[in-house]
């Protein structure tokens, strides 16, 4: 297997032989061949800044993209490379790049498409950090992000302008658990000559594989369920390999540049040199290279370790989600439970179509009580940990309006349909009865008695 300067290109694409293996095999063995790593059976942590170039002739070949090989860990590292290619296999992507965080993945995916003067259309249901990046940071650099009033096609189509460069959505948006109609939105984006970017963090490739539904770019916070143990910050960008960046809207892919010149000093474009994976290679060479949000090899190793149990963790968490929802649904101190896979959810049809196994390991409920009582309730939980994180092996609780989504003004929270009584649970791997008992005793601590529940009735 060949590696390039950047640790990507030919080598980031999926090995056709490995493509025959199924998800659970790939998640523990994909993109790794012990014979290429001194027979080490566990993926080694390549704790090195740089790599020997050998002689100057090889150095020349590396810098002309004629030979593939690692140069410097900011732009490519063998441990990180296994992580990138393994997730690419799980998602059916042709290329992938890991970054130091999910926010780096979100910001780089936009910066790779939009320059000053450009316009992005985004879902109104967004992660708080993404919302703030779009609202407060990107506009300072001349990139306007317009939040659609809804995910309806007509509403989004109305916002498209000649300078629109992407449509950005989340496959499952939190805390309400909105499931996006990826195929319809991909069609709409393509009809307008722009790619669809899908933040698939809450779904993970185990529950939804956006590329199969037409997404062009997939971003992850690997910090969450993908790695699943609450011990790293990491992100990824994947590309489907189907979007035509040479359609005239994206000169950054077709402009010929000095950095990509060949041996005869002929300038070349990203699309010419990397026709299979122009998106992720450009993120690597033109953005990560200079903005510098590189993932370290040890964090990539931990991410790989977490990934090995993605399916098993998610199945157990989904079972715990079902048990908790059953307890909360008939509970007198709960006004509503939002989980798209519930038949009562307005999102039920989309959830069953896109995430038939279940619409994630995170859900929200409405606390029937005052803000003070809501805070007492959270403080009274002993097992659920009060945290802004999600996707940990341990169960977490949070009041979103005051924490994760506090960047949003009350009007913006209303537009995102985030009610103040919302409590979000990120469900871990504990015994479900212990989790139920914990909520039960917390309700009792606030209201002076255990709730009447449908379960108990
Ligand atoms: C957490 C999160 C991010 C940001 O990821 P970090 O790894 O924390 O930088 C982006 N999108 C979604 C949906 C997230 O949940």
XYZ file of C-alpha atoms and ligand atoms in Angstrom:
472
model
C 0.000 0.000 0.000
C 1.333 3.414 -0.895
C 1.146 6.490 1.228
C 1.511 9.967 -0.115
C 2.933 13.195 1.140
C -0.304 13.903 2.744
C -1.227 10.391 3.737
C -4.205 10.534 1.459
C -5.116 10.189 -2.283
C -4.910 6.707 -3.724
C -4.264 5.441 -0.329
C -7.214 7.053 1.379
C -9.547 5.367 -1.059
C -11.137 2.118 -0.081
C -9.263 -1.038 -0.964
C -11.703 -2.961 -3.194
C -10.743 -6.238 -1.502
C -11.709 -4.853 1.889
C -14.965 -3.488 0.530
C -16.392 -7.005 0.593
C -16.222 -7.149 4.367
C -19.220 -6.018 6.310
C -19.486 -3.181 8.793
C -18.608 -5.074 11.973
C -15.550 -6.670 10.375
C -14.313 -3.378 8.963
C -14.720 -1.547 12.250
C -12.143 -3.822 13.933
C -9.894 -4.726 10.998
C -10.436 -2.246 8.177
C -7.567 -0.303 6.615
C -4.900 -2.101 8.602
C -2.456 -4.773 7.536
C -0.043 -5.943 10.287
C 2.591 -6.990 7.745
C 2.973 -3.325 6.808
C 3.634 -2.369 10.444
C 6.269 -4.812 11.762
C 3.429 -7.321 12.318
C 2.055 -5.294 15.214
C -1.475 -6.592 15.729
C -2.758 -3.492 17.502
C -2.426 -0.350 15.364
C 0.863 1.256 16.510
C 0.970 4.811 17.807
C 3.387 6.549 15.443
C 4.553 9.152 17.926
C 6.773 11.048 15.519
C 6.795 14.566 14.158
C 8.361 13.806 10.828
C 9.592 11.083 8.516
C 12.876 10.395 6.766
C 12.782 11.468 3.173
C 15.834 9.357 2.346
C 17.726 11.050 -0.422
C 17.066 14.288 -2.256
C 15.753 12.457 -5.305
C 13.010 10.922 -3.161
C 12.382 14.286 -1.523
C 11.809 15.674 -4.990
C 9.391 12.910 -5.887
C 7.465 13.385 -2.647
C 7.108 17.110 -3.214
C 5.923 16.593 -6.805
C 3.207 14.165 -5.652
C 4.918 11.500 -7.780
C 5.529 9.276 -4.802
C 3.236 8.815 -1.861
C 4.687 9.040 1.626
C 4.463 10.759 4.981
C 6.486 13.912 5.581
C 5.254 15.726 8.672
C 2.571 14.726 11.185
C 0.622 17.974 10.825
C -0.476 16.801 7.373
C -0.380 13.037 7.773
C 0.505 10.312 10.272
C 0.265 6.518 9.868
C -1.886 5.999 12.999
C -4.206 8.824 12.007
C -4.255 7.431 8.475
C -5.659 4.062 9.642
C -8.389 5.900 11.532
C -9.233 7.998 8.461
C -9.373 5.088 6.066
C -11.283 2.847 8.485
C -14.079 5.359 8.987
C -14.108 5.977 5.215
C -14.764 2.267 4.741
C -17.558 2.259 7.321
C -19.257 5.176 5.582
C -18.609 4.158 1.980
C -16.444 7.234 1.405
C -13.563 7.463 -1.070
C -11.493 9.839 1.053
C -11.219 11.003 4.646
C -9.244 13.399 6.764
C -9.111 13.458 10.548
C -8.849 16.756 12.378
C -8.242 17.856 15.942
C -11.943 18.301 16.736
C -15.460 18.136 15.386
C -15.480 21.936 15.190
C -12.351 21.803 13.025
C -14.189 19.346 10.773
C -17.233 21.628 10.533
C -15.201 24.795 9.916
C -12.811 23.186 7.409
C -15.700 21.663 5.443
C -17.132 25.168 4.963
C -13.807 26.927 4.368
C -12.980 24.384 1.672
C -16.029 25.503 -0.313
C -16.669 29.128 0.560
C -14.451 32.206 0.258
C -15.159 35.782 1.272
C -18.295 36.900 -0.562
C -19.804 33.422 -0.607
C -22.997 32.122 0.909
C -23.921 28.898 2.708
C -27.381 27.605 3.527
C -27.705 25.698 6.792
C -30.319 23.782 8.704
C -31.971 25.684 11.564
C -31.354 22.664 13.813
C -27.665 22.855 14.629
C -25.123 22.008 17.290
C -24.545 25.128 19.431
C -20.885 25.519 18.423
C -21.736 25.231 14.745
C -24.492 27.787 15.178
C -22.057 30.242 16.751
C -19.395 29.635 14.094
C -21.991 30.355 11.428
C -23.520 33.348 13.160
C -20.536 35.094 14.716
C -17.246 33.935 13.192
C -17.634 33.154 9.483
C -19.378 36.483 8.700
C -16.256 38.295 9.967
C -14.389 36.603 7.126
C -17.011 37.469 4.549
C -18.870 34.163 4.497
C -22.592 34.506 5.058
C -24.450 31.538 6.490
C -28.190 31.698 6.185
C -30.277 29.427 8.392
C -33.262 28.012 6.555
C -36.608 28.453 8.358
C -37.121 24.671 8.085
C -35.738 21.636 6.286
C -38.546 21.738 3.697
C -37.216 21.773 0.126
C -39.239 24.807 -0.939
C -37.949 26.858 1.985
C -34.360 25.969 1.149
C -34.701 26.439 -2.604
C -35.860 30.019 -2.030
C -32.538 30.816 -0.325
C -30.231 29.635 -3.125
C -28.193 32.424 -4.740
C -25.530 32.463 -7.454
C -22.836 32.638 -4.733
C -24.256 29.771 -2.633
C -21.572 27.122 -2.127
C -23.089 24.441 0.075
C -26.061 23.159 2.014
C -25.125 22.134 5.568
C -27.373 19.911 7.688
C -27.211 17.456 10.596
C -28.540 13.941 9.981
C -29.961 13.737 13.515
C -30.095 17.134 15.190
C -30.152 17.488 18.931
C -31.735 17.835 21.381
C -35.058 17.376 19.546
C -33.758 14.506 17.425
C -34.739 15.901 14.016
C -33.970 13.431 11.253
C -33.154 15.077 7.924
C -34.454 13.831 4.585
C -30.919 13.460 3.233
C -31.851 12.082 -0.197
C -34.306 14.877 -0.959
C -31.910 17.571 0.248
C -29.023 16.028 -1.716
C -31.154 16.143 -4.867
C -32.022 19.752 -4.201
C -28.388 20.676 -3.603
C -27.216 18.898 -6.745
C -29.927 20.510 -8.866
C -28.380 23.823 -7.774
C -24.788 22.746 -8.418
C -23.774 22.677 -4.762
C -22.691 19.836 -2.458
C -24.615 18.625 0.575
C -22.579 18.519 3.799
C -24.022 16.298 6.525
C -22.883 16.406 10.145
C -23.465 12.760 11.083
C -22.127 12.970 14.644
C -25.279 11.860 16.483
C -26.045 9.012 14.099
C -22.524 7.616 13.604
C -22.066 5.393 10.552
C -23.703 2.577 12.514
C -27.118 4.238 12.373
C -26.943 6.366 9.213
C -24.520 6.384 6.294
C -25.299 9.715 4.605
C -23.219 9.015 1.479
C -25.539 6.129 0.594
C -28.364 8.674 0.521
C -26.541 11.183 -1.674
C -24.488 13.312 0.732
C -21.252 14.619 -0.791
C -19.379 15.487 2.380
C -19.825 13.963 5.835
C -18.403 15.536 8.975
C -18.049 14.037 12.426
C -17.230 15.003 15.881
C -15.461 11.714 16.676
C -15.411 12.982 20.253
C -18.943 11.645 20.680
C -20.455 8.235 19.950
C -17.999 7.318 17.204
C -15.180 6.876 19.731
C -17.652 6.637 22.583
C -15.656 6.898 25.796
C -15.490 10.599 26.516
C -11.692 10.652 26.471
C -10.698 12.474 23.274
C -11.542 15.459 21.085
C -11.421 14.521 17.407
C -13.139 15.171 14.090
C -13.338 13.818 10.565
C -14.338 14.938 7.091
C -15.268 12.304 4.500
C -16.041 12.675 0.829
C -18.331 10.636 -1.377
C -16.312 11.134 -4.547
C -19.350 11.914 -6.659
C -19.657 15.713 -6.680
C -18.239 17.621 -9.665
C -16.105 20.397 -8.199
C -15.239 21.358 -11.775
C -18.761 22.622 -12.442
C -17.610 26.243 -12.529
C -18.725 27.216 -9.039
C -15.560 26.168 -7.226
C -12.463 27.769 -8.768
C -10.372 26.722 -5.748
C -10.446 23.183 -7.163
C -9.733 24.090 -10.788
C -7.332 27.045 -10.487
C -3.828 25.901 -11.344
C -1.332 26.662 -8.591
C 2.391 26.776 -8.037
C 2.314 24.362 -5.047
C 0.920 21.584 -7.229
C 3.350 22.157 -10.130
C 4.853 19.143 -11.803
C 8.506 18.410 -12.529
C 8.435 20.689 -15.568
C 6.994 23.506 -13.450
C 3.618 23.240 -15.104
C 1.023 24.552 -12.658
C -1.793 22.150 -11.813
C -5.128 22.189 -9.984
C -6.399 20.009 -7.132
C -8.901 18.428 -9.472
C -6.146 17.520 -11.953
C -3.739 16.042 -9.422
C -6.304 14.423 -7.108
C -9.337 13.683 -9.288
C -10.658 10.953 -6.952
C -10.466 12.818 -3.666
C -10.175 16.562 -4.406
C -12.196 17.615 -1.373
C -10.309 15.883 1.422
C -6.908 16.412 -0.193
C -7.588 20.122 -0.490
C -8.652 20.238 3.175
C -5.330 18.601 4.012
C -2.957 20.531 1.785
C -4.635 23.925 1.632
C -6.327 24.216 5.046
C -5.013 21.799 7.666
C -1.503 22.476 6.396
C -1.804 26.150 7.288
C -4.554 26.340 9.908
C -2.966 23.446 11.753
C -5.778 21.628 13.588
C -4.074 18.229 13.277
C -5.191 15.163 15.224
C -2.407 13.586 17.248
C -1.555 9.903 16.823
C -2.423 8.952 20.406
C -5.911 10.423 20.061
C -6.320 8.598 16.742
C -5.316 5.389 18.516
C -7.960 5.942 21.215
C -10.512 6.707 18.515
C -9.684 3.424 16.763
C -10.040 1.550 20.038
C -13.449 3.102 20.650
C -14.555 2.427 17.099
C -13.981 -1.311 17.581
C -17.125 -1.558 19.745
C -19.316 1.012 17.951
C -22.087 -1.441 16.995
C -22.162 -3.266 20.333
C -22.151 -0.053 22.348
C -24.856 1.496 20.205
C -27.156 -1.547 20.425
C -26.919 -1.614 24.223
C -27.441 2.149 24.382
C -30.501 1.888 22.126
C -31.948 -0.748 24.462
C -31.311 1.575 27.415
C -32.928 4.455 25.496
C -36.058 2.345 24.950
C -36.242 1.409 28.643
C -35.847 5.020 29.761
C -38.410 6.294 27.273
C -40.909 3.713 28.456
C -40.389 4.955 32.011
C -40.604 8.649 31.095
C -43.531 8.465 28.683
C -46.103 7.632 31.288
C -44.524 9.816 33.949
C -46.695 12.495 35.571
C -43.749 14.930 35.898
C -42.854 14.705 32.184
C -44.706 16.803 29.601
C -43.261 15.241 26.460
C -40.552 12.868 25.196
C -38.819 13.641 21.896
C -37.313 10.714 20.096
C -37.779 10.419 16.357
C -38.163 6.630 16.427
C -41.341 6.927 18.500
C -44.502 6.454 16.401
C -45.915 9.600 18.033
C -43.016 11.701 16.682
C -43.596 13.969 13.674
C -40.204 12.608 12.543
C -41.212 8.958 12.793
C -41.436 8.358 9.045
C -37.996 9.865 8.363
C -36.518 8.056 11.356
C -37.730 4.659 10.182
C -36.501 5.387 6.644
C -33.036 6.706 7.526
C -32.296 5.210 10.943
C -34.290 1.974 11.170
C -32.168 0.661 14.061
C -33.057 3.717 16.153
C -32.663 7.477 15.935
C -29.668 7.733 18.223
C -28.582 7.275 21.794
C -29.591 10.754 22.884
C -33.081 12.054 23.504
C -34.875 14.852 25.294
C -37.894 15.231 27.513
C -39.909 18.115 28.859
C -39.663 18.580 32.621
C -43.040 19.524 34.092
C -42.088 22.050 36.725
C -40.444 25.409 37.312
C -36.912 26.235 36.215
C -35.858 25.948 39.880
C -37.422 22.495 40.121
C -35.714 21.480 36.878
C -32.367 22.522 38.338
C -33.111 20.694 41.611
C -33.930 17.606 39.571
C -30.621 17.702 37.694
C -28.729 18.308 40.920
C -30.526 15.348 42.536
C -29.415 12.808 39.925
C -26.531 10.674 41.151
C -25.831 8.338 38.265
C -26.532 10.672 35.360
C -23.594 13.078 35.157
C -24.261 16.741 34.479
C -22.247 17.399 31.323
C -22.425 19.109 27.952
C -20.882 16.077 26.251
C -22.819 13.292 24.544
C -22.066 9.787 23.303
C -20.056 8.675 26.329
C -20.209 5.117 27.683
C -21.598 6.734 30.844
C -25.008 8.406 30.975
C -25.159 12.195 30.935
C -27.846 14.786 31.637
C -28.048 18.439 30.686
C -30.442 21.401 30.553
C -29.753 22.556 26.988
C -31.383 25.971 27.035
C -29.005 27.126 29.780
C -25.874 25.324 28.582
C -25.240 23.729 25.172
C -27.553 26.118 23.347
C -27.029 29.189 25.530
C -25.383 30.944 22.540
C -28.855 31.161 21.062
C -31.052 34.070 22.088
C -34.549 33.171 23.359
C -35.912 33.953 19.854
C -33.266 31.776 18.216
C -33.999 28.988 20.689
C -37.668 29.258 19.758
C -36.748 29.080 16.046
C -34.682 25.973 16.771
C -37.697 24.641 18.694
C -35.700 24.332 21.884
C -38.090 24.744 24.822
C -36.740 25.924 28.200
C -38.092 22.805 29.950
C -35.915 20.551 27.787
C -33.706 18.012 29.535
C -31.390 15.984 27.318
C -30.169 12.529 28.228
C -27.161 10.937 26.555
C -27.646 7.300 27.381
C -24.677 5.163 28.340
C -23.986 1.523 29.006
C -25.133 1.214 32.616
C -27.838 -1.193 33.784
C -31.152 0.316 32.613
C -32.875 -0.266 35.970
C -30.177 1.724 37.769
C -30.728 4.582 35.312
C -34.504 4.477 35.835
C -34.069 4.287 39.618
C -31.815 7.329 39.470
C -34.391 9.466 37.651
C -37.110 8.125 39.948
C -35.301 9.171 43.112
C -34.458 12.578 41.560
C -38.153 13.228 40.802
C -38.945 12.194 44.386
C -36.295 14.589 45.705
C -37.994 17.493 43.893
C -41.688 16.645 44.276
C -41.668 14.806 47.589
C -42.913 11.547 46.095
C -42.059 9.112 43.381
C -43.907 9.872 40.153
C -46.963 7.944 39.091
C -45.881 6.227 35.907
C -47.556 4.142 33.264
C -44.970 1.499 34.077
C -45.995 1.294 37.703
C -49.723 1.605 36.980
C -19.822 17.993 19.543
C -20.314 18.298 18.185
C -19.540 19.048 17.292
C -18.204 19.615 17.682
O -17.303 18.600 17.973
P -16.032 18.759 18.962
O -15.338 17.467 18.791
O -16.565 18.999 20.329
O -15.258 19.927 18.442
C -20.052 19.270 16.031
N -21.271 18.810 15.663
C -22.032 18.086 16.501
C -23.360 17.595 16.047
C -21.579 17.809 17.787
O -22.350 17.107 18.627
